[in-house]
Short mmCIF file of C-alpha atoms in Angstrom, two decimals:
data_model
loop_
_atom_site.label_atom_id
_atom_site.label_comp_id
_atom_site.label_asym_id
_atom_site.label_seq_id
_atom_site.Cartn_x
_atom_site.Cartn_y
_atom_site.Cartn_z
CA MET A 147 107.71 77.29 114.76
CA LYS A 148 104.70 78.18 113.55
CA ASP A 149 104.30 81.52 112.43
CA ILE A 150 101.05 83.06 114.11
CA LEU A 151 99.20 82.39 117.75
CA ILE A 152 95.38 84.49 117.27
CA VAL A 153 94.19 85.10 120.99
CA GLU A 154 90.12 85.34 120.36
CA ASP A 155 87.45 85.31 122.56
CA GLY A 156 85.12 85.22 120.24
CA ARG A 157 84.32 81.88 118.83
CA PRO A 158 83.42 84.03 114.75
CA GLU A 159 85.88 85.83 114.83
CA ARG A 160 88.26 83.16 115.53
CA GLU A 161 87.48 80.49 113.12
CA ARG A 162 87.93 83.67 110.17
CA LEU A 163 90.98 84.72 111.19
CA GLU A 164 91.99 81.06 111.59
CA LYS A 165 90.72 80.04 108.84
CA LEU A 166 92.65 83.73 106.85
CA PHE A 167 95.73 82.88 107.41
CA GLY A 168 95.87 79.09 107.68
CA LYS A 169 94.41 79.27 103.76
CA ALA A 170 97.21 82.05 102.64
CA GLY A 171 99.98 79.43 103.87
CA TYR A 172 100.51 80.99 107.55
CA GLN A 173 100.82 77.33 110.33
CA VAL A 174 98.46 79.04 112.99
CA ALA A 175 97.55 77.95 116.20
CA ALA A 176 94.02 79.64 117.77
CA CYS A 177 93.41 80.49 121.61
CA GLU A 178 90.14 81.74 123.42
CA SER A 179 91.67 82.85 126.22
CA VAL A 180 95.29 83.53 128.14
CA GLY A 181 95.47 80.66 129.77
CA GLU A 182 95.02 79.15 126.41
CA ALA A 183 97.19 81.18 125.19
CA GLU A 184 100.25 81.01 127.47
CA SER A 185 100.38 77.25 127.58
CA SER A 186 100.77 77.60 123.60
CA LEU A 187 103.23 79.62 123.92
CA GLN A 188 105.17 77.35 126.58
CA HIS A 189 105.52 75.34 124.20
CA GLU A 190 105.61 76.94 120.25
CA LYS A 191 106.90 79.61 119.05
CA PHE A 192 105.46 82.09 117.23
CA ARG A 193 106.33 85.45 114.96
CA LEU A 194 103.10 86.47 115.19
CA THR A 195 100.71 87.40 117.94
CA ILE A 196 97.33 88.44 117.04
CA LEU A 197 96.00 89.95 120.81
CA ASP A 198 92.46 90.66 121.41
CA ILE A 199 92.35 92.99 124.31
CA GLY A 200 89.08 91.74 125.44
CA LEU A 201 89.36 88.31 126.68
CA GLY A 202 87.36 86.96 129.27
CA ASP A 203 89.51 84.70 131.60
CA ARG A 204 92.33 87.42 132.21
CA SER A 205 92.94 90.92 130.46
CA GLY A 206 94.82 91.29 127.09
CA SER A 207 96.91 93.76 128.05
CA TYR A 208 98.15 91.78 130.56
CA LEU A 209 99.02 89.05 128.19
CA PHE A 210 100.34 91.87 126.23
CA SER A 211 103.21 92.52 129.04
CA VAL A 212 103.55 88.48 129.77
CA ILE A 213 104.40 88.71 125.20
CA LYS A 214 106.66 91.15 125.32
CA ARG A 215 109.01 89.80 128.02
CA GLN A 216 109.25 86.20 126.11
CA VAL A 217 111.07 85.58 122.75
CA ASN A 218 108.14 83.43 121.67
CA ALA A 219 106.28 85.43 119.86
CA PRO A 220 108.10 89.10 119.19
CA TYR A 221 105.66 90.65 117.41
CA ILE A 222 102.07 91.70 118.74
CA ILE A 223 98.48 92.85 116.35
CA VAL A 224 96.26 94.65 118.89
CA PHE A 225 93.32 93.00 117.55
CA THR A 226 89.87 95.43 119.12
CA GLY A 227 86.89 96.39 119.21
CA ASN A 228 87.95 99.71 121.04
CA PRO A 229 88.83 102.07 118.74
CA SER A 230 90.61 104.50 121.36
CA VAL A 231 93.09 106.33 120.13
CA HIS A 232 94.87 107.08 123.51
CA LEU A 233 94.60 102.65 123.54
CA LYS A 234 96.31 102.59 119.98
CA GLN A 235 98.88 105.16 121.23
CA ARG A 236 99.80 103.71 124.39
CA PHE A 237 100.22 100.01 122.63
CA LEU A 238 101.84 101.16 119.31
CA ASP A 239 104.51 102.41 122.36
CA GLU A 240 104.79 99.60 123.88
CA GLY A 241 105.68 97.71 120.75
CA ALA A 242 102.67 96.54 119.33
CA VAL A 243 103.58 96.57 115.26
CA ASP A 244 99.86 97.77 114.91
CA TYR A 245 96.37 97.92 116.09
CA ILE A 246 93.59 96.99 113.95
CA VAL A 247 89.82 97.76 115.20
CA LYS A 248 87.25 95.20 114.35
CA GLY A 249 84.82 96.02 112.36
CA SER A 250 87.26 98.64 110.30
CA PRO A 251 88.22 98.40 107.27
CA GLN A 252 91.47 97.13 108.07
CA ALA A 253 89.91 93.99 110.29
CA GLN A 254 88.54 92.90 106.86
CA ASN A 255 90.06 90.02 105.20
CA GLU A 256 92.39 91.19 102.20
CA GLN A 257 93.57 94.18 103.58
CA PHE A 258 93.93 91.90 107.68
CA LEU A 259 95.97 89.58 105.51
CA SER A 260 97.92 92.65 103.98
CA ARG A 261 98.83 93.97 107.28
CA VAL A 262 100.23 90.36 108.30
#
């Protein structure tokens, strides 16, 4: 079992998170697409998924619902550029443990690490 699955299509952000959590001692896998993430989830269990909802190949909302139906990654933090209060509330109501907006204070290294 790995600790964290990062699903983020932006390479700099994905690599930053992978490095941040890896240095903190977490076992991390990183994917850039829904397809890659689905494959990882079929072969591995994770404690947490950090999920961007604006992905290139398919909606992160779709992947969110897939993950919630499985037990391979029971906790999800939505990590997005969309600051919508309504979207945040929807994901939290549907079972996300956190909703972090890219570029916000919560998305900075130390803050993000403390939220995980």
